[in-house]
Amino acid sequence: FCSIHGDPKRHYPYFCGYRSERGERLGKGTNCNIPLPAGIDDATYLQTLEAALRKLRRFSTDYLIVSMGFDTFATDPEGDFLLTAECFAEIAGRLVHFDRPLLVCLEGGYDLQGLGNVAALFYQGLCSA
């Protein structure tokens, strides 16, 4: 399991998602939380995504399940990342190039004016990669 998300010191659920939480007992080392500070831009997010995908490749996964949160979009009222709409197409391309069967579930996104465009760019990126 690998999660890139806002720091739980400032984002829901506030009590989990810390970098130090790496799994327990037989699962120790199989959990990777990557909390990020406010103001993350496209380049930093994409570098972080690449690092996460490298970690997942070491586990020889059979498939990839992505809980896609569009609350990382710059104008989202709930998030504090600065990702542009174009970044979501790039994220999609990198997920497709992970070269495993892929399931994407919608998790969040609260900018009702921009959500449709951002989601469309992401899903177009999945189809065109």
CSV table of N, CA, C and O in Angstrom, one decimal:
chain,number,residue,atom,x,y,z
A,1,PHE,N,0.8,-1.2,0.0
A,1,PHE,CA,0.0,0.0,0.0
A,1,PHE,C,0.9,1.2,0.0
A,1,PHE,O,1.9,1.3,0.8
A,2,CYS,N,0.6,2.2,-0.8
A,2,CYS,CA,1.3,3.4,-0.9
A,2,CYS,C,0.3,4.6,-1.1
A,2,CYS,O,-0.6,4.5,-1.9
A,3,SER,N,0.5,5.6,-0.3
A,3,SER,CA,-0.4,6.7,-0.3
A,3,SER,C,0.3,8.0,-0.3
A,3,SER,O,1.2,8.3,0.5
A,4,ILE,N,0.0,8.9,-1.3
A,4,ILE,CA,0.5,10.2,-1.4
A,4,ILE,C,-0.6,11.1,-1.0
A,4,ILE,O,-1.7,11.1,-1.6
A,5,HIS,N,-0.4,11.9,0.1
A,5,HIS,CA,-1.6,12.7,0.6
A,5,HIS,C,-1.1,13.9,1.4
A,5,HIS,O,0.1,14.0,1.7
A,6,GLY,N,-2.0,14.8,1.8
A,6,GLY,CA,-1.7,15.9,2.6
A,6,GLY,C,-1.3,15.4,4.0
A,6,GLY,O,-1.7,14.3,4.5
A,7,ASP,N,-0.5,16.2,4.7
A,7,ASP,CA,0.0,15.8,6.0
A,7,ASP,C,-1.1,15.7,7.0
A,7,ASP,O,-2.0,16.6,7.1
A,8,PRO,N,-1.2,14.5,7.7
A,8,PRO,CA,-2.3,14.4,8.6
A,8,PRO,C,-2.3,15.3,9.8
A,8,PRO,O,-3.3,15.4,10.5
A,9,LYS,N,-1.3,16.1,9.9
A,9,LYS,CA,-1.3,17.1,11.0
A,9,LYS,C,-2.3,18.3,10.6
A,9,LYS,O,-2.7,19.0,11.4
A,10,ARG,N,-2.6,18.3,9.3
A,10,ARG,CA,-3.5,19.4,8.8
A,10,ARG,C,-4.7,18.9,8.0
A,10,ARG,O,-5.6,19.7,7.6
A,11,HIS,N,-4.7,17.6,7.7
A,11,HIS,CA,-5.8,17.0,6.8
A,11,HIS,C,-6.4,15.8,7.5
A,11,HIS,O,-5.8,15.1,8.2
A,12,TYR,N,-7.7,15.6,7.1
A,12,TYR,CA,-8.4,14.5,7.6
A,12,TYR,C,-7.7,13.2,7.1
A,12,TYR,O,-7.1,13.2,6.0
A,13,PRO,N,-7.6,12.2,7.9
A,13,PRO,CA,-8.4,11.9,9.1
A,13,PRO,C,-7.6,12.4,10.4
A,13,PRO,O,-8.1,12.2,11.5
A,14,TYR,N,-6.5,13.0,10.3
A,14,TYR,CA,-5.7,13.7,11.3
A,14,TYR,C,-5.0,12.7,12.3
A,14,TYR,O,-4.1,13.1,13.0
A,15,PHE,N,-5.4,11.4,12.3
A,15,PHE,CA,-4.7,10.5,13.2
A,15,PHE,C,-4.0,9.4,12.5
A,15,PHE,O,-3.3,8.6,13.2
A,16,CYS,N,-4.0,9.3,11.2
A,16,CYS,CA,-3.2,8.3,10.5
A,16,CYS,C,-2.7,8.8,9.2
A,16,CYS,O,-3.1,9.9,8.8
A,17,GLY,N,-1.8,8.1,8.6
A,17,GLY,CA,-1.2,8.5,7.4
A,17,GLY,C,0.2,9.1,7.5
A,17,GLY,O,0.8,9.7,6.6
A,18,TYR,N,0.8,8.9,8.7
A,18,TYR,CA,2.1,9.5,9.0
A,18,TYR,C,3.2,8.6,8.3
A,18,TYR,O,3.0,7.4,8.2
A,19,ARG,N,4.3,9.2,7.9
A,19,ARG,CA,5.4,8.4,7.3
A,19,ARG,C,5.9,7.3,8.1
A,19,ARG,O,6.3,6.2,7.6
A,20,SER,N,5.8,7.4,9.5
A,20,SER,CA,6.3,6.3,10.3
A,20,SER,C,5.5,5.1,10.4
A,20,SER,O,5.9,4.0,10.8
A,21,GLU,N,4.3,5.2,9.9
A,21,GLU,CA,3.3,4.0,9.8
A,21,GLU,C,3.7,3.2,8.6
A,21,GLU,O,3.3,3.5,7.5
A,22,ARG,N,4.4,2.1,8.9
A,22,ARG,CA,4.9,1.2,7.8
A,22,ARG,C,4.4,-0.2,7.8
A,22,ARG,O,4.9,-1.1,7.1
A,23,GLY,N,3.3,-0.4,8.6
A,23,GLY,CA,2.8,-1.8,8.7
A,23,GLY,C,3.2,-2.4,10.0
A,23,GLY,O,4.1,-1.9,10.7
A,24,GLU,N,2.5,-3.5,10.3
A,24,GLU,CA,2.7,-4.2,11.5
A,24,GLU,C,2.9,-5.7,11.3
A,24,GLU,O,2.4,-6.2,10.3
A,25,ARG,N,3.6,-6.4,12.2
A,25,ARG,CA,3.8,-7.9,12.1
A,25,ARG,C,4.2,-8.3,10.7
A,25,ARG,O,5.2,-7.8,10.2
A,26,LEU,N,3.4,-9.3,10.1
A,26,LEU,CA,3.8,-9.8,8.8
A,26,LEU,C,3.8,-8.7,7.7
A,26,LEU,O,4.4,-8.9,6.7
A,27,GLY,N,3.0,-7.7,8.0
A,27,GLY,CA,2.9,-6.6,7.0
A,27,GLY,C,3.9,-5.5,7.1
A,27,GLY,O,3.9,-4.5,6.4
A,28,LYS,N,4.8,-5.6,8.1
A,28,LYS,CA,5.8,-4.6,8.4
A,28,LYS,C,6.6,-4.3,7.1
A,28,LYS,O,7.1,-5.2,6.5
A,29,GLY,N,6.7,-3.0,6.7
A,29,GLY,CA,7.4,-2.6,5.5
A,29,GLY,C,6.6,-2.6,4.3
A,29,GLY,O,7.1,-2.3,3.2
A,30,THR,N,5.3,-3.0,4.4
A,30,THR,CA,4.5,-3.1,3.1
A,30,THR,C,3.6,-1.9,3.0
A,30,THR,O,2.8,-1.8,2.1
A,31,ASN,N,3.6,-0.9,4.0
A,31,ASN,CA,2.8,0.3,3.9
A,31,ASN,C,3.8,1.5,3.8
A,31,ASN,O,4.7,1.6,4.5
A,32,CYS,N,3.4,2.3,2.8
A,32,CYS,CA,4.2,3.5,2.6
A,32,CYS,C,3.4,4.7,2.5
A,32,CYS,O,2.6,4.9,1.5
A,33,ASN,N,3.4,5.6,3.6
A,33,ASN,CA,2.7,6.8,3.6
A,33,ASN,C,3.7,7.9,3.2
A,33,ASN,O,4.8,8.0,3.7
A,34,ILE,N,3.2,8.8,2.3
A,34,ILE,CA,4.0,9.9,1.8
A,34,ILE,C,3.2,11.2,2.0
A,34,ILE,O,2.5,11.7,1.1
A,35,PRO,N,3.2,11.7,3.2
A,35,PRO,CA,2.5,13.0,3.5
A,35,PRO,C,3.3,14.1,2.9
A,35,PRO,O,4.5,14.2,3.1
A,36,LEU,N,2.6,15.1,2.3
A,36,LEU,CA,3.3,16.2,1.7
A,36,LEU,C,2.9,17.5,2.3
A,36,LEU,O,1.7,17.7,2.7
A,37,PRO,N,3.7,18.5,2.3
A,37,PRO,CA,3.4,19.8,2.8
A,37,PRO,C,2.4,20.6,1.9
A,37,PRO,O,2.3,20.2,0.7
A,38,ALA,N,1.8,21.6,2.4
A,38,ALA,CA,1.0,22.4,1.5
A,38,ALA,C,1.8,23.1,0.4
A,38,ALA,O,3.0,23.3,0.5
A,39,GLY,N,1.1,23.4,-0.7
A,39,GLY,CA,1.8,24.1,-1.8
A,39,GLY,C,2.5,23.3,-2.8
A,39,GLY,O,3.3,23.8,-3.6
A,40,ILE,N,2.4,22.0,-2.7
A,40,ILE,CA,3.1,21.1,-3.7
A,40,ILE,C,2.7,21.4,-5.1
A,40,ILE,O,1.5,21.5,-5.4
A,41,ASP,N,3.7,21.6,-6.0
A,41,ASP,CA,3.4,21.9,-7.4
A,41,ASP,C,3.5,20.6,-8.2
A,41,ASP,O,3.8,19.5,-7.7
A,42,ASP,N,3.3,20.7,-9.5
A,42,ASP,CA,3.3,19.6,-10.4
A,42,ASP,C,4.6,18.8,-10.4
A,42,ASP,O,4.6,17.6,-10.2
A,43,ALA,N,5.7,19.5,-10.5
A,43,ALA,CA,7.0,18.8,-10.6
A,43,ALA,C,7.3,18.0,-9.3
A,43,ALA,O,7.7,16.9,-9.4
A,44,THR,N,7.0,18.6,-8.2
A,44,THR,CA,7.3,17.9,-6.9
A,44,THR,C,6.4,16.7,-6.8
A,44,THR,O,6.8,15.6,-6.4
A,45,TYR,N,5.1,16.9,-7.1
A,45,TYR,CA,4.2,15.8,-7.0
A,45,TYR,C,4.6,14.6,-8.0
A,45,TYR,O,4.6,13.5,-7.6
A,46,LEU,N,4.9,14.9,-9.2
A,46,LEU,CA,5.3,13.9,-10.1
A,46,LEU,C,6.6,13.2,-9.7
A,46,LEU,O,6.7,12.0,-9.9
A,47,GLN,N,7.5,13.9,-9.1
A,47,GLN,CA,8.7,13.2,-8.6
A,47,GLN,C,8.3,12.3,-7.4
A,47,GLN,O,8.9,11.2,-7.4
A,48,THR,N,7.4,12.7,-6.6
A,48,THR,CA,7.0,11.9,-5.5
A,48,THR,C,6.2,10.6,-6.0
A,48,THR,O,6.4,9.5,-5.5
A,49,LEU,N,5.4,10.8,-7.1
A,49,LEU,CA,4.7,9.7,-7.7
A,49,LEU,C,5.7,8.7,-8.2
A,49,LEU,O,5.5,7.5,-8.1
A,50,GLU,N,6.7,9.2,-8.9
A,50,GLU,CA,7.7,8.3,-9.5
A,50,GLU,C,8.4,7.5,-8.3
A,50,GLU,O,8.7,6.3,-8.5
A,51,ALA,N,8.7,8.1,-7.2
A,51,ALA,CA,9.4,7.4,-6.1
A,51,ALA,C,8.4,6.3,-5.6
A,51,ALA,O,8.8,5.2,-5.2
A,52,ALA,N,7.1,6.7,-5.5
A,52,ALA,CA,6.2,5.7,-5.0
A,52,ALA,C,6.0,4.5,-5.9
A,52,ALA,O,6.0,3.4,-5.5
A,53,LEU,N,6.0,4.8,-7.2
A,53,LEU,CA,5.9,3.7,-8.2
A,53,LEU,C,7.2,2.8,-8.2
A,53,LEU,O,7.1,1.6,-8.3
A,54,ARG,N,8.3,3.4,-7.9
A,54,ARG,CA,9.5,2.6,-7.8
A,54,ARG,C,9.4,1.6,-6.6
A,54,ARG,O,9.8,0.4,-6.7
A,55,LYS,N,8.9,2.1,-5.5
A,55,LYS,CA,8.7,1.3,-4.3
A,55,LYS,C,7.7,0.1,-4.6
A,55,LYS,O,8.0,-1.0,-4.2
A,56,LEU,N,6.6,0.4,-5.3
A,56,LEU,CA,5.7,-0.6,-5.6
A,56,LEU,C,6.2,-1.6,-6.6
A,56,LEU,O,5.9,-2.8,-6.5
A,57,ARG,N,7.1,-1.2,-7.5
A,57,ARG,CA,7.7,-2.2,-8.4
A,57,ARG,C,8.5,-3.2,-7.7
A,57,ARG,O,8.6,-4.4,-8.1
A,58,ARG,N,9.1,-2.9,-6.6
A,58,ARG,CA,9.9,-3.8,-5.8
A,58,ARG,C,9.1,-4.9,-5.2
A,58,ARG,O,9.6,-6.0,-4.9
A,59,PHE,N,7.8,-4.8,-5.1
A,59,PHE,CA,6.9,-5.8,-4.6
A,59,PHE,C,6.4,-6.7,-5.7
A,59,PHE,O,5.6,-7.6,-5.4
A,60,SER,N,6.7,-6.5,-6.9
A,60,SER,CA,6.2,-7.3,-8.0
A,60,SER,C,4.7,-7.5,-8.0
A,60,SER,O,4.2,-8.6,-8.0
A,61,THR,N,4.0,-6.4,-7.9
A,61,THR,CA,2.6,-6.4,-7.8
A,61,THR,C,2.0,-6.9,-9.1
A,61,THR,O,2.5,-6.8,-10.2
A,62,ASP,N,0.8,-7.6,-8.9
A,62,ASP,CA,0.1,-8.1,-10.1
A,62,ASP,C,-0.8,-7.1,-10.7
A,62,ASP,O,-1.2,-7.2,-11.9
A,63,TYR,N,-1.3,-6.1,-10.0
A,63,TYR,CA,-2.2,-5.1,-10.5
A,63,TYR,C,-2.0,-3.8,-9.6
A,63,TYR,O,-1.3,-3.8,-8.6
A,64,LEU,N,-2.6,-2.7,-10.1
A,64,LEU,CA,-2.5,-1.5,-9.4
A,64,LEU,C,-3.9,-0.9,-9.2
A,64,LEU,O,-4.7,-0.8,-10.1
A,65,ILE,N,-4.3,-0.6,-7.9
A,65,ILE,CA,-5.5,0.0,-7.6
A,65,ILE,C,-5.2,1.4,-7.1
A,65,ILE,O,-4.5,1.6,-6.2
A,66,VAL,N,-5.8,2.4,-7.8
A,66,VAL,CA,-5.6,3.8,-7.5
A,66,VAL,C,-6.9,4.4,-6.9
A,66,VAL,O,-7.9,4.4,-7.6
A,67,SER,N,-6.8,5.0,-5.8
A,67,SER,CA,-7.8,5.8,-5.2
A,67,SER,C,-7.5,7.3,-5.6
A,67,SER,O,-6.7,7.9,-4.9
A,68,MET,N,-8.1,7.8,-6.6
A,68,MET,CA,-7.7,9.0,-7.2
A,68,MET,C,-8.4,10.2,-6.6
A,68,MET,O,-9.7,10.3,-6.7
A,69,GLY,N,-7.7,11.0,-5.9
A,69,GLY,CA,-8.3,12.2,-5.3
A,69,GLY,C,-8.0,13.5,-6.1
A,69,GLY,O,-6.8,13.8,-6.3
A,70,PHE,N,-9.0,14.1,-6.6
A,70,PHE,CA,-8.9,15.3,-7.4
A,70,PHE,C,-8.9,16.6,-6.5
A,70,PHE,O,-8.9,17.7,-6.9
A,71,ASP,N,-8.9,16.3,-5.2
A,71,ASP,CA,-8.8,17.5,-4.2
A,71,ASP,C,-7.3,18.0,-4.2
A,71,ASP,O,-7.1,18.9,-3.4
A,72,THR,N,-6.5,17.4,-5.0
A,72,THR,CA,-5.1,18.0,-5.1
A,72,THR,C,-5.0,19.1,-6.1
A,72,THR,O,-4.0,19.7,-6.3
A,73,PHE,N,-6.1,19.3,-6.9
A,73,PHE,CA,-6.2,20.3,-7.9
A,73,PHE,C,-6.1,21.7,-7.2
A,73,PHE,O,-6.6,21.9,-6.1
A,74,ALA,N,-5.4,22.6,-7.8
A,74,ALA,CA,-5.0,23.9,-7.2
A,74,ALA,C,-6.2,24.7,-6.7
A,74,ALA,O,-6.1,25.4,-5.7
A,75,THR,N,-7.3,24.6,-7.3
A,75,THR,CA,-8.5,25.4,-6.9
A,75,THR,C,-9.5,24.7,-6.0
A,75,THR,O,-10.5,25.2,-5.7
A,76,ASP,N,-9.1,23.5,-5.6
A,76,ASP,CA,-10.0,22.7,-4.7
A,76,ASP,C,-10.1,23.4,-3.3
A,76,ASP,O,-9.1,23.7,-2.7
A,77,PRO,N,-11.3,23.6,-2.8
A,77,PRO,CA,-11.5,24.2,-1.5
A,77,PRO,C,-11.1,23.4,-0.3
A,77,PRO,O,-10.8,23.9,0.7
A,78,GLU,N,-10.9,22.1,-0.5
A,78,GLU,CA,-10.6,21.2,0.6
A,78,GLU,C,-9.1,20.9,0.6
A,78,GLU,O,-8.5,20.5,1.7
A,79,GLY,N,-8.4,21.1,-0.5
A,79,GLY,CA,-7.0,20.7,-0.6
A,79,GLY,C,-6.1,21.9,-0.5
A,79,GLY,O,-6.6,23.1,-0.6
A,80,ASP,N,-4.8,21.7,-0.4
A,80,ASP,CA,-3.8,22.8,-0.4
A,80,ASP,C,-2.6,22.5,-1.3
A,80,ASP,O,-1.6,23.0,-1.0
A,81,PHE,N,-2.8,21.6,-2.2
A,81,PHE,CA,-1.8,21.4,-3.2
A,81,PHE,C,-2.0,22.3,-4.4
A,81,PHE,O,-3.1,22.9,-4.5
A,82,LEU,N,-1.1,22.5,-5.3
A,82,LEU,CA,-1.2,23.4,-6.4
A,82,LEU,C,-1.1,22.7,-7.8
A,82,LEU,O,-0.6,23.3,-8.7
A,83,LEU,N,-1.7,21.5,-7.9
A,83,LEU,CA,-1.6,20.8,-9.1
A,83,LEU,C,-2.4,21.4,-10.2
A,83,LEU,O,-3.6,21.8,-9.9
A,84,THR,N,-1.9,21.5,-11.4
A,84,THR,CA,-2.6,22.1,-12.5
A,84,THR,C,-3.5,21.0,-13.2
A,84,THR,O,-3.2,19.8,-12.9
A,85,ALA,N,-4.5,21.4,-13.9
A,85,ALA,CA,-5.3,20.4,-14.6
A,85,ALA,C,-4.4,19.5,-15.5
A,85,ALA,O,-4.7,18.3,-15.6
A,86,GLU,N,-3.5,20.0,-16.2
A,86,GLU,CA,-2.6,19.3,-17.1
A,86,GLU,C,-1.8,18.2,-16.4
A,86,GLU,O,-1.5,17.2,-16.9
A,87,CYS,N,-1.5,18.4,-15.1
A,87,CYS,CA,-0.7,17.5,-14.3
A,87,CYS,C,-1.5,16.1,-14.2
A,87,CYS,O,-0.9,15.1,-14.2
A,88,PHE,N,-2.8,16.2,-14.2
A,88,PHE,CA,-3.6,15.0,-14.0
A,88,PHE,C,-3.5,14.0,-15.2
A,88,PHE,O,-3.5,12.8,-15.1
A,89,ALA,N,-3.3,14.6,-16.4
A,89,ALA,CA,-3.1,13.8,-17.6
A,89,ALA,C,-1.7,13.1,-17.5
A,89,ALA,O,-1.6,11.9,-17.8
A,90,GLU,N,-0.8,13.8,-17.0
A,90,GLU,CA,0.6,13.3,-16.8
A,90,GLU,C,0.6,12.2,-15.7
A,90,GLU,O,1.2,11.1,-15.9
A,91,ILE,N,-0.1,12.4,-14.6
A,91,ILE,CA,-0.3,11.4,-13.6
A,91,ILE,C,-0.9,10.1,-14.2
A,91,ILE,O,-0.4,9.0,-14.0
A,92,ALA,N,-1.9,10.2,-15.0
A,92,ALA,CA,-2.6,9.1,-15.7
A,92,ALA,C,-1.6,8.3,-16.5
A,92,ALA,O,-1.5,7.1,-16.5
A,93,GLY,N,-0.8,9.1,-17.3
A,93,GLY,CA,0.2,8.4,-18.2
A,93,GLY,C,1.2,7.6,-17.4
A,93,GLY,O,1.6,6.5,-17.8
A,94,ARG,N,1.6,8.1,-16.3
A,94,ARG,CA,2.6,7.4,-15.5
A,94,ARG,C,2.0,6.2,-14.8
A,94,ARG,O,2.7,5.1,-14.7
A,95,LEU,N,0.7,6.2,-14.5
A,95,LEU,CA,0.1,5.1,-13.9
A,95,LEU,C,-0.1,4.0,-15.0
A,95,LEU,O,0.1,2.8,-14.7
A,96,VAL,N,-0.5,4.4,-16.2
A,96,VAL,CA,-0.6,3.4,-17.3
A,96,VAL,C,0.8,2.7,-17.6
A,96,VAL,O,0.8,1.5,-17.8
A,97,HIS,N,1.8,3.5,-17.6
A,97,HIS,CA,3.2,3.0,-17.9
A,97,HIS,C,3.7,2.1,-16.7
A,97,HIS,O,4.8,1.5,-16.9
A,98,PHE,N,3.0,2.0,-15.6
A,98,PHE,CA,3.4,1.1,-14.6
A,98,PHE,C,3.3,-0.3,-15.1
A,98,PHE,O,3.8,-1.3,-14.6
A,99,ASP,N,2.5,-0.5,-16.2
A,99,ASP,CA,2.4,-1.7,-16.9
A,99,ASP,C,1.8,-2.9,-16.1
A,99,ASP,O,2.3,-4.0,-16.1
A,100,ARG,N,0.8,-2.6,-15.4
A,100,ARG,CA,0.0,-3.6,-14.7
A,100,ARG,C,-1.5,-3.3,-14.9
A,100,ARG,O,-1.9,-2.2,-15.2
A,101,PRO,N,-2.3,-4.3,-14.8
A,101,PRO,CA,-3.8,-4.0,-14.9
A,101,PRO,C,-4.1,-2.9,-13.8
A,101,PRO,O,-3.6,-2.9,-12.7
A,102,LEU,N,-4.9,-2.0,-14.2
A,102,LEU,CA,-5.2,-0.8,-13.4
A,102,LEU,C,-6.7,-0.6,-13.1
A,102,LEU,O,-7.5,-0.7,-14.1
A,103,LEU,N,-7.0,-0.3,-11.9
A,103,LEU,CA,-8.3,0.0,-11.5
A,103,LEU,C,-8.3,1.4,-10.8
A,103,LEU,O,-7.5,1.6,-9.9
A,104,VAL,N,-9.1,2.3,-11.3
A,104,VAL,CA,-9.1,3.7,-10.7
A,104,VAL,C,-10.4,3.9,-10.1
A,104,VAL,O,-11.4,3.8,-10.7
A,105,CYS,N,-10.4,4.3,-8.8
A,105,CYS,CA,-11.6,4.7,-8.1
A,105,CYS,C,-11.6,6.2,-7.8
A,105,CYS,O,-10.5,6.7,-7.4
A,106,LEU,N,-12.7,6.9,-7.9
A,106,LEU,CA,-12.7,8.3,-7.5
A,106,LEU,C,-12.8,8.4,-6.0
A,106,LEU,O,-13.6,7.8,-5.4
A,107,GLU,N,-11.9,9.2,-5.5
A,107,GLU,CA,-11.9,9.4,-4.0
A,107,GLU,C,-12.4,10.8,-3.6
A,107,GLU,O,-13.3,10.9,-2.7
A,108,GLY,N,-12.0,11.8,-4.2
A,108,GLY,CA,-12.4,13.2,-3.8
A,108,GLY,C,-12.1,14.2,-4.8
A,108,GLY,O,-11.5,13.9,-5.8
A,109,GLY,N,-12.7,15.3,-4.6
A,109,GLY,CA,-12.6,16.5,-5.5
A,109,GLY,C,-13.8,17.3,-5.3
A,109,GLY,O,-14.9,16.8,-5.4
A,110,TYR,N,-13.6,18.6,-4.9
A,110,TYR,CA,-14.7,19.4,-4.4
A,110,TYR,C,-14.8,20.7,-5.1
A,110,TYR,O,-15.7,21.5,-4.7
A,111,ASP,N,-14.0,21.0,-6.1
A,111,ASP,CA,-14.1,22.2,-6.9
A,111,ASP,C,-15.1,21.8,-8.0
A,111,ASP,O,-14.8,21.3,-9.0
A,112,LEU,N,-16.4,22.1,-7.7
A,112,LEU,CA,-17.4,21.7,-8.6
A,112,LEU,C,-17.3,22.4,-10.0
A,112,LEU,O,-17.8,21.8,-11.0
A,113,GLN,N,-16.7,23.5,-10.1
A,113,GLN,CA,-16.5,24.2,-11.4
A,113,GLN,C,-15.4,23.5,-12.2
A,113,GLN,O,-15.5,23.4,-13.4
A,114,GLY,N,-14.3,23.1,-11.5
A,114,GLY,CA,-13.2,22.5,-12.3
A,114,GLY,C,-13.1,21.0,-12.3
A,114,GLY,O,-12.3,20.5,-13.1
A,115,LEU,N,-13.9,20.3,-11.4
A,115,LEU,CA,-13.7,18.9,-11.3
A,115,LEU,C,-13.9,18.1,-12.6
A,115,LEU,O,-13.2,17.2,-12.9
A,116,GLY,N,-15.0,18.5,-13.3
A,116,GLY,CA,-15.2,17.8,-14.6
A,116,GLY,C,-14.1,17.8,-15.6
A,116,GLY,O,-13.7,16.8,-16.2
A,117,ASN,N,-13.5,19.0,-15.7
A,117,ASN,CA,-12.4,19.2,-16.6
A,117,ASN,C,-11.2,18.4,-16.2
A,117,ASN,O,-10.5,17.7,-17.0
A,118,VAL,N,-10.9,18.5,-14.9
A,118,VAL,CA,-9.7,17.8,-14.3
A,118,VAL,C,-9.9,16.3,-14.5
A,118,VAL,O,-9.0,15.6,-14.9
A,119,ALA,N,-11.1,15.8,-14.1
A,119,ALA,CA,-11.3,14.3,-14.3
A,119,ALA,C,-11.2,13.9,-15.7
A,119,ALA,O,-10.7,12.8,-16.0
A,120,ALA,N,-11.8,14.7,-16.6
A,120,ALA,CA,-11.7,14.4,-18.0
A,120,ALA,C,-10.3,14.3,-18.5
A,120,ALA,O,-10.0,13.3,-19.3
A,121,LEU,N,-9.5,15.2,-18.1
A,121,LEU,CA,-8.1,15.2,-18.6
A,121,LEU,C,-7.4,13.9,-18.0
A,121,LEU,O,-6.6,13.3,-18.7
A,122,PHE,N,-7.7,13.6,-16.8
A,122,PHE,CA,-7.1,12.4,-16.2
A,122,PHE,C,-7.5,11.1,-17.0
A,122,PHE,O,-6.6,10.3,-17.4
A,123,TYR,N,-8.8,11.0,-17.2
A,123,TYR,CA,-9.3,9.8,-17.9
A,123,TYR,C,-8.8,9.8,-19.4
A,123,TYR,O,-8.6,8.7,-19.9
A,124,GLN,N,-8.7,10.9,-20.0
A,124,GLN,CA,-8.2,11.0,-21.4
A,124,GLN,C,-6.7,10.5,-21.3
A,124,GLN,O,-6.2,9.8,-22.2
A,125,GLY,N,-6.0,10.9,-20.3
A,125,GLY,CA,-4.6,10.5,-20.1
A,125,GLY,C,-4.5,9.0,-20.0
A,125,GLY,O,-3.5,8.4,-20.5
A,126,LEU,N,-5.4,8.4,-19.3
A,126,LEU,CA,-5.4,6.9,-19.2
A,126,LEU,C,-5.6,6.3,-20.5
A,126,LEU,O,-5.0,5.3,-20.8
A,127,CYS,N,-6.5,6.8,-21.3
A,127,CYS,CA,-6.8,6.2,-22.6
A,127,CYS,C,-5.8,6.5,-23.7
A,127,CYS,O,-5.7,5.7,-24.7
A,128,SER,N,-5.1,7.6,-23.6
A,128,SER,CA,-4.1,8.0,-24.7
A,128,SER,C,-2.7,7.5,-24.4
A,128,SER,O,-1.9,7.7,-25.3
A,129,ALA,N,-2.4,7.1,-23.2
A,129,ALA,CA,-1.0,6.7,-22.9
A,129,ALA,C,-0.6,5.4,-23.5
A,129,ALA,O,-1.4,4.6,-23.9
